[in-house]
CSV table of N, CA and C in Angstrom, one decimal:
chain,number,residue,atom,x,y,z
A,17,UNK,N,224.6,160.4,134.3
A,17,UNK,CA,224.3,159.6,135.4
A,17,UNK,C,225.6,159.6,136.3
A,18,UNK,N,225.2,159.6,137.9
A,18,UNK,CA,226.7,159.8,138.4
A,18,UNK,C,226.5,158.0,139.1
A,19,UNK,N,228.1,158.2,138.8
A,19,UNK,CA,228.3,156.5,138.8
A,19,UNK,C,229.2,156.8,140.6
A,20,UNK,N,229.6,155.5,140.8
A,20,UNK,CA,230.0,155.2,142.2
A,20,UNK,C,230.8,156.0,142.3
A,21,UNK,N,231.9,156.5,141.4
A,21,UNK,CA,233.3,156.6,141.7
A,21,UNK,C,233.3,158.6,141.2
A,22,UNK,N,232.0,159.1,141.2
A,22,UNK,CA,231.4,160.9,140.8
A,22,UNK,C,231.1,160.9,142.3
A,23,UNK,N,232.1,162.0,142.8
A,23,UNK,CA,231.8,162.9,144.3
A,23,UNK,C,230.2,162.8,144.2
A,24,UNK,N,229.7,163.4,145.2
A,24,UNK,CA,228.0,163.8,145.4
A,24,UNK,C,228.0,165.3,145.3
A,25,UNK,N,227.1,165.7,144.5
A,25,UNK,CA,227.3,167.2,145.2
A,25,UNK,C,227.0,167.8,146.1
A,26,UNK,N,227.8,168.7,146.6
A,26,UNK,CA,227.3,169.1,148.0
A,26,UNK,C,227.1,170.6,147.8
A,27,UNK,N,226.1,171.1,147.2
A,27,UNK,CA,225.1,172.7,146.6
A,27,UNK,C,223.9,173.0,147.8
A,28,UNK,N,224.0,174.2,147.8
A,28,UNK,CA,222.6,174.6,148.4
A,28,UNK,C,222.1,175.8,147.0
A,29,UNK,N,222.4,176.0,146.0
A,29,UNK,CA,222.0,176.6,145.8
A,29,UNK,C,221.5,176.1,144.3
A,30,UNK,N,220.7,176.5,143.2
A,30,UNK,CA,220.3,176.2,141.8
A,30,UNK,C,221.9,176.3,140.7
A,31,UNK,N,222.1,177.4,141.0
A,31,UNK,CA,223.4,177.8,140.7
A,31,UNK,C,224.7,176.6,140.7
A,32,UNK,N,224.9,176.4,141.9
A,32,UNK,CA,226.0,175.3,142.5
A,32,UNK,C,225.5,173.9,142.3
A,33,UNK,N,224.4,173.9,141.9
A,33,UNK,CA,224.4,172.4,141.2
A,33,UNK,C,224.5,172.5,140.0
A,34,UNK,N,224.1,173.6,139.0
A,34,UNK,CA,224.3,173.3,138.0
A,34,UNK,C,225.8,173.4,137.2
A,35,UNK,N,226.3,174.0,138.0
A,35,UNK,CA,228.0,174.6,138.0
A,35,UNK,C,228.1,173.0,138.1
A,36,UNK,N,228.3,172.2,139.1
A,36,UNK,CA,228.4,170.9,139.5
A,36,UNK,C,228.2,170.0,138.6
A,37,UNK,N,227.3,170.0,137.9
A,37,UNK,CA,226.6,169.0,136.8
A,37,UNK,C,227.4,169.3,135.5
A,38,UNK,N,227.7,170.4,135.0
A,38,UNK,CA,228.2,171.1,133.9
A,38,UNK,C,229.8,170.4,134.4
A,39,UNK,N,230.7,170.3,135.3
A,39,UNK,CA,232.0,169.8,135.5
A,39,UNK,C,231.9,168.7,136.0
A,40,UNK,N,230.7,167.6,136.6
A,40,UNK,CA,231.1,166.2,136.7
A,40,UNK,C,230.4,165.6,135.5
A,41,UNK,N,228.8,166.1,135.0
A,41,UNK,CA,228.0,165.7,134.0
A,41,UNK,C,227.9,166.5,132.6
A,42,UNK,N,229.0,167.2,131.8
A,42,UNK,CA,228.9,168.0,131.5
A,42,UNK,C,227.9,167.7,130.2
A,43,UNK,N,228.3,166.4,129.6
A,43,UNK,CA,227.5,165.9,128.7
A,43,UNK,C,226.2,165.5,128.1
A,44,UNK,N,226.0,165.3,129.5
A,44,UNK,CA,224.4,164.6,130.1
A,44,UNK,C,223.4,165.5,129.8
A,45,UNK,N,222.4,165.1,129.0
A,45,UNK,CA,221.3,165.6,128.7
A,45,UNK,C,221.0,166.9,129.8
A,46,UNK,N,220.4,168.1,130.1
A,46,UNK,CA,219.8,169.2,131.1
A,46,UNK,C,218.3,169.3,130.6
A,47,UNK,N,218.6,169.7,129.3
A,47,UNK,CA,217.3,170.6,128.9
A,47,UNK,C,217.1,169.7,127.4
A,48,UNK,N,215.7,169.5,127.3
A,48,UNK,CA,215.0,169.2,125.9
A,48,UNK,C,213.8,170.0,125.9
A,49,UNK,N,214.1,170.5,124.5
A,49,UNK,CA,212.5,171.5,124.0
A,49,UNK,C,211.7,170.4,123.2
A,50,UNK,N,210.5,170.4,123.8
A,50,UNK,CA,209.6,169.3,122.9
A,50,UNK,C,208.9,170.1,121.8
A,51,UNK,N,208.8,169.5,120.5
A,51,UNK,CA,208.0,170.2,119.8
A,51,UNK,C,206.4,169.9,119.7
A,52,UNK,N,205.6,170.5,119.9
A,52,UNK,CA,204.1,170.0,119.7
A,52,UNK,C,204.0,169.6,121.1
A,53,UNK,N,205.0,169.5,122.2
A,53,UNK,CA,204.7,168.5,123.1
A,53,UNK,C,205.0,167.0,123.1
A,54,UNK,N,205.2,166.7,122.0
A,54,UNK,CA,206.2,165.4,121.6
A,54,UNK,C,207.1,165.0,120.8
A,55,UNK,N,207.4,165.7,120.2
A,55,UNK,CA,208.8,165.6,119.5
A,55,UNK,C,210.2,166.5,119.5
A,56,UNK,N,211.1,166.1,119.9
A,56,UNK,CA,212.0,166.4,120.4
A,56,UNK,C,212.3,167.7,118.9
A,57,UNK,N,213.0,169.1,119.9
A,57,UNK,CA,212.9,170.2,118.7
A,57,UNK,C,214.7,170.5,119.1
A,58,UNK,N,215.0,170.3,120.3
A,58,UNK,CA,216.4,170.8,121.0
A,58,UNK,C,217.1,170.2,121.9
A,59,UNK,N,218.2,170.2,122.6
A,59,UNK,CA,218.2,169.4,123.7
A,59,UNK,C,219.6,170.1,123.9
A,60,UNK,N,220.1,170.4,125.2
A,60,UNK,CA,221.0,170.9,125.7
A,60,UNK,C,221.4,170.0,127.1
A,61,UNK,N,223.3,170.4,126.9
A,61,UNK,CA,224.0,169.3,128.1
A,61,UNK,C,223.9,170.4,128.9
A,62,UNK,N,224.3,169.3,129.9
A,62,UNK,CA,224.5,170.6,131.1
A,62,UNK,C,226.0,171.6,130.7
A,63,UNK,N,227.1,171.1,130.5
A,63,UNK,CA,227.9,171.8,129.9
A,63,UNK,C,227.1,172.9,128.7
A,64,UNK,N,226.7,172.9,127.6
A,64,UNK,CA,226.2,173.5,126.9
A,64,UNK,C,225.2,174.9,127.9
A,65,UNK,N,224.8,174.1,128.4
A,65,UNK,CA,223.6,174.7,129.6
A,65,UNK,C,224.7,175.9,130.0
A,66,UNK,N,225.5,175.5,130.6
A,66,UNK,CA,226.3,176.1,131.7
A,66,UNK,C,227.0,177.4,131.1
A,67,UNK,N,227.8,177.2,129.8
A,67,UNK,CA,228.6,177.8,129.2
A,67,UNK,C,227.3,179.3,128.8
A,68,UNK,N,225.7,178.9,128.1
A,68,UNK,CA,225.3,179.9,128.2
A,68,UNK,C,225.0,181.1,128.7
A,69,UNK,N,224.8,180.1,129.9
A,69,UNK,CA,224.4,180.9,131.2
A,69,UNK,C,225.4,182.0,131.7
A,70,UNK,N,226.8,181.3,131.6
A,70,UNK,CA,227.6,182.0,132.4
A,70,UNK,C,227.9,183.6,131.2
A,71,UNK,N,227.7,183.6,129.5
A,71,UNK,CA,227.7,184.5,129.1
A,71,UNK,C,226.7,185.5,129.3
A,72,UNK,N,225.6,185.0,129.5
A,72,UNK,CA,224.7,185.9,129.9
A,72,UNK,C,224.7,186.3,131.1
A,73,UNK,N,225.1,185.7,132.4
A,73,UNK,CA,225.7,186.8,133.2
A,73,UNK,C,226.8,187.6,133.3
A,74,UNK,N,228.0,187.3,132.6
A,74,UNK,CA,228.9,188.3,132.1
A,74,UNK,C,228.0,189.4,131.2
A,75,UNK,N,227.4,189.2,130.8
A,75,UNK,CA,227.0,190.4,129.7
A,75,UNK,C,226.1,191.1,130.9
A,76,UNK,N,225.3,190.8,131.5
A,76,UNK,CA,224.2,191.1,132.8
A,76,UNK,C,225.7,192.2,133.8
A,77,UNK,N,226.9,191.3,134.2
A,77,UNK,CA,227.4,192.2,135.2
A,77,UNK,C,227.8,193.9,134.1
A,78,UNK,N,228.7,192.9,132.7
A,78,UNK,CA,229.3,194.6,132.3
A,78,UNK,C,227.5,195.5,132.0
A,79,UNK,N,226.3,195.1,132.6
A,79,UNK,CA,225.6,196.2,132.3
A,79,UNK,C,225.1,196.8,134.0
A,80,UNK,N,225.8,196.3,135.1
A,80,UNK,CA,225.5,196.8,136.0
A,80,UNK,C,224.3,196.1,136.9
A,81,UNK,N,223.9,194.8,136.3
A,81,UNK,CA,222.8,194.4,137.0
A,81,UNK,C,222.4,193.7,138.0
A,82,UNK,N,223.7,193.4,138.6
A,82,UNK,CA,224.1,192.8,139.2
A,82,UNK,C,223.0,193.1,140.5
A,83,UNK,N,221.9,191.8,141.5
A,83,UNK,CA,220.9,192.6,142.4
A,83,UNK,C,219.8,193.5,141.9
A,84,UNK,N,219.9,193.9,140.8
A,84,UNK,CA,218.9,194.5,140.2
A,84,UNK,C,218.2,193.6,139.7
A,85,UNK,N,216.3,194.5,139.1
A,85,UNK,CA,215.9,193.7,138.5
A,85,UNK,C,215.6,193.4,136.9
A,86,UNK,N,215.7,192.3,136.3
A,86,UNK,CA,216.1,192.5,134.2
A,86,UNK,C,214.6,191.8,133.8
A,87,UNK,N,214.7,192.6,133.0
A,87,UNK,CA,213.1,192.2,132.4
A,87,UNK,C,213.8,191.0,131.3
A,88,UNK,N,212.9,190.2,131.5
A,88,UNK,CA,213.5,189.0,130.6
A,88,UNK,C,212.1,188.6,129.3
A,89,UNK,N,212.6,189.7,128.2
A,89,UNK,CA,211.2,189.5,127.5
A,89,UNK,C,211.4,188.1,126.3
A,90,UNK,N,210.6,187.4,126.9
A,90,UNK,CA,211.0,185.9,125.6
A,90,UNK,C,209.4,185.4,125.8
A,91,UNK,N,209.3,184.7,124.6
A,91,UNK,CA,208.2,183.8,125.1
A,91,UNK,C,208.7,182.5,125.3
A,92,UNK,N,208.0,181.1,125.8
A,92,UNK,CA,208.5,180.3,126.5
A,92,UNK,C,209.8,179.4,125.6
A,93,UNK,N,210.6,179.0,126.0
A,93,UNK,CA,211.6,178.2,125.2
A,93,UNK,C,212.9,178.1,125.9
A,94,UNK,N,213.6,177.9,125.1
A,94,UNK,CA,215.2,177.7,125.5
A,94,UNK,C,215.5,179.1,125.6
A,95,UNK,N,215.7,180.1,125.2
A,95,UNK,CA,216.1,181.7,125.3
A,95,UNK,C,215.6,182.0,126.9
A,96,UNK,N,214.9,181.8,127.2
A,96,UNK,CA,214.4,181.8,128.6
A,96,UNK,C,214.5,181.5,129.5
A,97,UNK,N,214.9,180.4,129.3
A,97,UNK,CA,215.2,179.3,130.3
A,97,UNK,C,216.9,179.8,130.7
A,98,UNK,N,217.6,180.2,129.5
A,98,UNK,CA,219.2,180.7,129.4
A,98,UNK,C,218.9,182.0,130.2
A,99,UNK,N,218.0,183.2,129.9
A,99,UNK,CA,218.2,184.0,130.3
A,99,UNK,C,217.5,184.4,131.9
A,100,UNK,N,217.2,183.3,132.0
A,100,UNK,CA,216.7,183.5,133.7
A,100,UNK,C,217.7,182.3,134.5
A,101,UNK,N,218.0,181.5,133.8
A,101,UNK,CA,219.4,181.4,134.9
A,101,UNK,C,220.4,182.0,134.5
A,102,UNK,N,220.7,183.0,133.5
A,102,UNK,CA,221.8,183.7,133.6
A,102,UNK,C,221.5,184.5,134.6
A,103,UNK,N,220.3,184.9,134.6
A,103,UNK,CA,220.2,186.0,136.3
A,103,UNK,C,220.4,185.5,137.3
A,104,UNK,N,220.5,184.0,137.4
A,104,UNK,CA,220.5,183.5,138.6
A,104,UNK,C,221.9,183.4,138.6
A,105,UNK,N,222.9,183.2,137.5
A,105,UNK,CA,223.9,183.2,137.8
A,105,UNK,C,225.0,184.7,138.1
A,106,UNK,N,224.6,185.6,137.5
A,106,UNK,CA,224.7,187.0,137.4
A,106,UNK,C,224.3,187.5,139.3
A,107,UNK,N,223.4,187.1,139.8
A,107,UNK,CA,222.9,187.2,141.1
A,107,UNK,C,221.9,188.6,140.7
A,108,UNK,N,221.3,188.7,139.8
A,108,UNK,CA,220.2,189.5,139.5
A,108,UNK,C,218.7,189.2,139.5
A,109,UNK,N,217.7,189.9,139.0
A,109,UNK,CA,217.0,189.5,139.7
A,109,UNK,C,216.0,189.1,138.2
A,110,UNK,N,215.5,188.1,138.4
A,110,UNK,CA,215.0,187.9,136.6
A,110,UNK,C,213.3,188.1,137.0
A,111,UNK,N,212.5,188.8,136.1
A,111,UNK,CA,211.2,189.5,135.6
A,111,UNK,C,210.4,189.4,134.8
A,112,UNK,N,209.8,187.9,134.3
A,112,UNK,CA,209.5,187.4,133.2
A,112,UNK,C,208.4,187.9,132.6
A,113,UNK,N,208.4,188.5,131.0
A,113,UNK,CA,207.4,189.4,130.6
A,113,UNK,C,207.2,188.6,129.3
A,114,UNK,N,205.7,188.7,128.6
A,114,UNK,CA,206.0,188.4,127.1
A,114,UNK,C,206.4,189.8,126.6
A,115,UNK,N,207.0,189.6,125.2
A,115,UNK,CA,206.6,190.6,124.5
A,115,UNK,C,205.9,191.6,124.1
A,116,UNK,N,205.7,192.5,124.2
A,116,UNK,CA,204.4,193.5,123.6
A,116,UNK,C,204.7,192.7,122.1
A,117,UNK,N,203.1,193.0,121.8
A,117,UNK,CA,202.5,192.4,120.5
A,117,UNK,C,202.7,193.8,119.5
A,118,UNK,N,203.8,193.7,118.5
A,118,UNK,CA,203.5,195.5,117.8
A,118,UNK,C,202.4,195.3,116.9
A,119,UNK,N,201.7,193.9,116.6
A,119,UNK,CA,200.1,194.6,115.9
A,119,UNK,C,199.2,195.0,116.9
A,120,UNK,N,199.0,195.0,118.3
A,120,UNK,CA,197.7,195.6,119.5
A,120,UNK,C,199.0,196.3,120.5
A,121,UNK,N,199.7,197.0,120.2
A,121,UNK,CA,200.7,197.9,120.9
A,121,UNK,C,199.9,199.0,122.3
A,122,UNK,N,198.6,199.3,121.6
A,122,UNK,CA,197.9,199.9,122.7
A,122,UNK,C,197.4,199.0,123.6
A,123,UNK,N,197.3,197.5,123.4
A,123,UNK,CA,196.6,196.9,124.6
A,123,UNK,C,197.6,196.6,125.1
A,124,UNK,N,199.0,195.7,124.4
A,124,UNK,CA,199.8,195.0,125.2
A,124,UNK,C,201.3,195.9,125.5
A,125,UNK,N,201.4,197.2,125.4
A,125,UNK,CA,202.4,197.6,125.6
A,125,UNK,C,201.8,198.5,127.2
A,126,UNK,N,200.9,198.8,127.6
A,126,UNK,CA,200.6,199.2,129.2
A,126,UNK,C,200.4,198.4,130.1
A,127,UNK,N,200.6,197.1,129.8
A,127,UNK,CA,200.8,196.0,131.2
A,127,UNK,C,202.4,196.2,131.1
A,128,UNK,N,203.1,195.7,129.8
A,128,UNK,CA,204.8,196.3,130.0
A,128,UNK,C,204.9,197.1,130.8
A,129,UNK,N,204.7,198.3,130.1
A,129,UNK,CA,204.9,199.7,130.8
A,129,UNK,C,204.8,199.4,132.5
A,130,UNK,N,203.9,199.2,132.8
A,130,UNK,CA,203.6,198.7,134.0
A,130,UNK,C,204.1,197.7,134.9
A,131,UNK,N,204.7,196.9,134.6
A,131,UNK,CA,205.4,195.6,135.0
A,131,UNK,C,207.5,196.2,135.4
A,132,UNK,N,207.3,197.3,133.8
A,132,UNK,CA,208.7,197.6,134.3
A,132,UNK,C,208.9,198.3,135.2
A,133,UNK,N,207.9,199.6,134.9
A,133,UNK,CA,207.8,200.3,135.9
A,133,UNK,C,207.9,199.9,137.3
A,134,UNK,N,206.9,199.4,137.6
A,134,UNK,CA,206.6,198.7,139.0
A,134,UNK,C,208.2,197.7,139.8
A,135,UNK,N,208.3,196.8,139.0
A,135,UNK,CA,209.9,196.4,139.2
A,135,UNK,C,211.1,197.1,138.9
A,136,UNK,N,211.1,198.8,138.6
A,136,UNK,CA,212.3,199.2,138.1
A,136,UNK,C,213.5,198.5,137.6
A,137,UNK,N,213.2,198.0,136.2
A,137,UNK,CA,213.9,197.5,135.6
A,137,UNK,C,214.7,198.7,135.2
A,138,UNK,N,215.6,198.4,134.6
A,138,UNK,CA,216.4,199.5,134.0
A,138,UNK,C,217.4,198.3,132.5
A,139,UNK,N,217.0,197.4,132.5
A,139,UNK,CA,218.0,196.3,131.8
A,139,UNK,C,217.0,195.2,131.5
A,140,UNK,N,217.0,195.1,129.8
A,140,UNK,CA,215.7,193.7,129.5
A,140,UNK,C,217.0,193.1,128.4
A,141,UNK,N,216.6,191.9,128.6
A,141,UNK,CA,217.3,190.6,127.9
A,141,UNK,C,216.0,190.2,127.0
A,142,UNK,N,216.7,189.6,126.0
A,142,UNK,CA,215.4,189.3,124.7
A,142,UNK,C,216.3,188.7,124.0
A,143,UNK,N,215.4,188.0,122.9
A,143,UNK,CA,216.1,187.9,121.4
A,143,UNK,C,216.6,188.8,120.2
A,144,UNK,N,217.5,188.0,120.0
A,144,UNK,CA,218.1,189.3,119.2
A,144,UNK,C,216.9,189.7,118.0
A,145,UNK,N,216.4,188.4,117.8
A,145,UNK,CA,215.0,188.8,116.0
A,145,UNK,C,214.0,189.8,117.3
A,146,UNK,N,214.0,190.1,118.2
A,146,UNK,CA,213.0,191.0,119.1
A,146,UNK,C,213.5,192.2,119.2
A,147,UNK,N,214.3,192.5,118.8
A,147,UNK,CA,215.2,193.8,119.3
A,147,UNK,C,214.4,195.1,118.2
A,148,UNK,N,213.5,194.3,116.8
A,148,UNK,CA,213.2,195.6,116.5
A,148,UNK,C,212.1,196.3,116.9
A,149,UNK,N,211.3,194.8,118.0
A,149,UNK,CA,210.4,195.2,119.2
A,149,UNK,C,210.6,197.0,120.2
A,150,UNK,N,211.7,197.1,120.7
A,150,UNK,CA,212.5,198.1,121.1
A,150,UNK,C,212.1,199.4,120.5
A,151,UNK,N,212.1,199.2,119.3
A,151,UNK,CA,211.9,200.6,118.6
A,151,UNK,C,210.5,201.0,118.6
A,152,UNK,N,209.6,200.0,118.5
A,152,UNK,CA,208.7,200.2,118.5
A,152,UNK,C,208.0,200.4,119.8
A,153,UNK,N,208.5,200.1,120.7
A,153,UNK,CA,208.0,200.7,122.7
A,153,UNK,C,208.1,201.7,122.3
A,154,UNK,N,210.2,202.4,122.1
A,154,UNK,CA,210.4,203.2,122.4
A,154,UNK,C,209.3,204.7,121.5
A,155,UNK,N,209.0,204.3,120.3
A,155,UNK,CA,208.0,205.5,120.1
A,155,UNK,C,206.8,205.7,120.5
A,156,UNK,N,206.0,204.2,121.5
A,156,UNK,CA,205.0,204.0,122.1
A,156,UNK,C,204.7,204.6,123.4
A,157,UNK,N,206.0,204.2,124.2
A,157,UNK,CA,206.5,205.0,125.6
A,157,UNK,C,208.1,205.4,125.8
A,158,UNK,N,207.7,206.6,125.5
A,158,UNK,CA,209.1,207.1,125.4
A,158,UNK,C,210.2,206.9,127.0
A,159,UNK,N,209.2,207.3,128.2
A,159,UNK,CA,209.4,207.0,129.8
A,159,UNK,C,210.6,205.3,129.2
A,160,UNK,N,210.2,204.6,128.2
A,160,UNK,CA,211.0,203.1,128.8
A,160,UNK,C,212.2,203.4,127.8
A,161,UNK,N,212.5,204.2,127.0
A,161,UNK,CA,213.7,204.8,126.2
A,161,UNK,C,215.3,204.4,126.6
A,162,UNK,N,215.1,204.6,128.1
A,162,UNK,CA,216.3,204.8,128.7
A,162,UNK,C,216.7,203.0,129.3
A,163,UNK,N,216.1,202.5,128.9
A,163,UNK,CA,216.3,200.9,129.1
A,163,UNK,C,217.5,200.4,128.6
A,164,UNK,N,218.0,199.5,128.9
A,164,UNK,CA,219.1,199.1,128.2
A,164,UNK,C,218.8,197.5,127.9
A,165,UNK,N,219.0,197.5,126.7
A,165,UNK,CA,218.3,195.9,126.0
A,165,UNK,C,219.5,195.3,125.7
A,166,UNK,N,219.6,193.9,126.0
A,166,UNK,CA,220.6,193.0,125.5
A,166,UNK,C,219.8,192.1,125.0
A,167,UNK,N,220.6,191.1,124.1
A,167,UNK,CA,220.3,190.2,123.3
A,167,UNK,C,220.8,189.0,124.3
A,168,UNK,N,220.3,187.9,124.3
A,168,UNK,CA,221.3,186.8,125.2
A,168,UNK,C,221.2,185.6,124.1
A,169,UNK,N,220.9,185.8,122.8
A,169,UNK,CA,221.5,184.6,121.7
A,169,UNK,C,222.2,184.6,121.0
A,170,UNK,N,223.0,185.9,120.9
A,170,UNK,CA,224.5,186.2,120.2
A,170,UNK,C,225.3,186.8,120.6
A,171,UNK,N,225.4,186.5,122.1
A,171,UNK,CA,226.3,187.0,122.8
A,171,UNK,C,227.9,186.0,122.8
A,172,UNK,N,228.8,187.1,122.4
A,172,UNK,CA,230.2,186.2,122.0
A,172,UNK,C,230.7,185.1,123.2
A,173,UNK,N,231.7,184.2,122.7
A,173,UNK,CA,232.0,183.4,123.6
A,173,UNK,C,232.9,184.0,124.9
């Protein structure tokens, strides 16, 4: 809560407020994952918030992606929420996909194919338990091989 004596912020951007909130509110509740829809499963400060984000756009710039676009393969949650404002804080461009399913590979790996294609990704962010997802495209469509996959939930401090 900002009290009388917390500057206002003065942001135009998603970015610059959350930078803002993370150094006057760093403690303050940002994000809660509900479980079921009602019960609380997670909950992140804005500091917490902030600190993620900013590793995942360091990991985003050392891959070059800077204005580019990253396929951000997660299904919905906290991983997602981290890795699409890391794009936002990275200044890249975030591409939100589910994962191909590896039990129906033939149905749900050609909207992928297609989605990356079409956005020339060249860089997907995922979870790290998803990463053996990867192997399994890459013997599906060889054309997405040359991708470069990061993980954005064990990426070092």
């Amino acid at each position: 809560m900002v009290d009388d004596h917390t500057p206002k912020p003065v942001a135009t951007t998603l970015v610059e407020i959350l930078r803002w909130r993370a150094l006057h509110q760093g403690s303050d509740v940002a994000f809660t994952l509900l479980k079921d829809g009602e019960e609380e499963e997670l909950s992140l400060s804005y500091g917490e918030l902030d600190t993620l984000c900013r590793r995942v756009a360091a990991r985003l710039q050392d891959l070059d992606a800077v204005g580019q676009p990253v396929l951000l393969v997660y299904p919905p949650g906290r991983d997602f929420l981290v890795g699409y404002l890391g794009c936002l804080y990275a200044g890249a461009i975030a591409v939100p996909i589910y994962p191909p399913d590896p039990r129906r590979m033939e149905r749900t790996l050609p909207r992928f194919q297609a989605i990356a294609t079409d956005c020339g990704a060249t860089v997907a962010l995922t979870q790290a338990a998803n990463l053996g997802v990867v192997q399994a495209i890459g013997a599906y469509a060889p054309d997405l091989k040359s991708m470069r996959w990061a993980s954005s939930d064990d990426l070092p401090p």
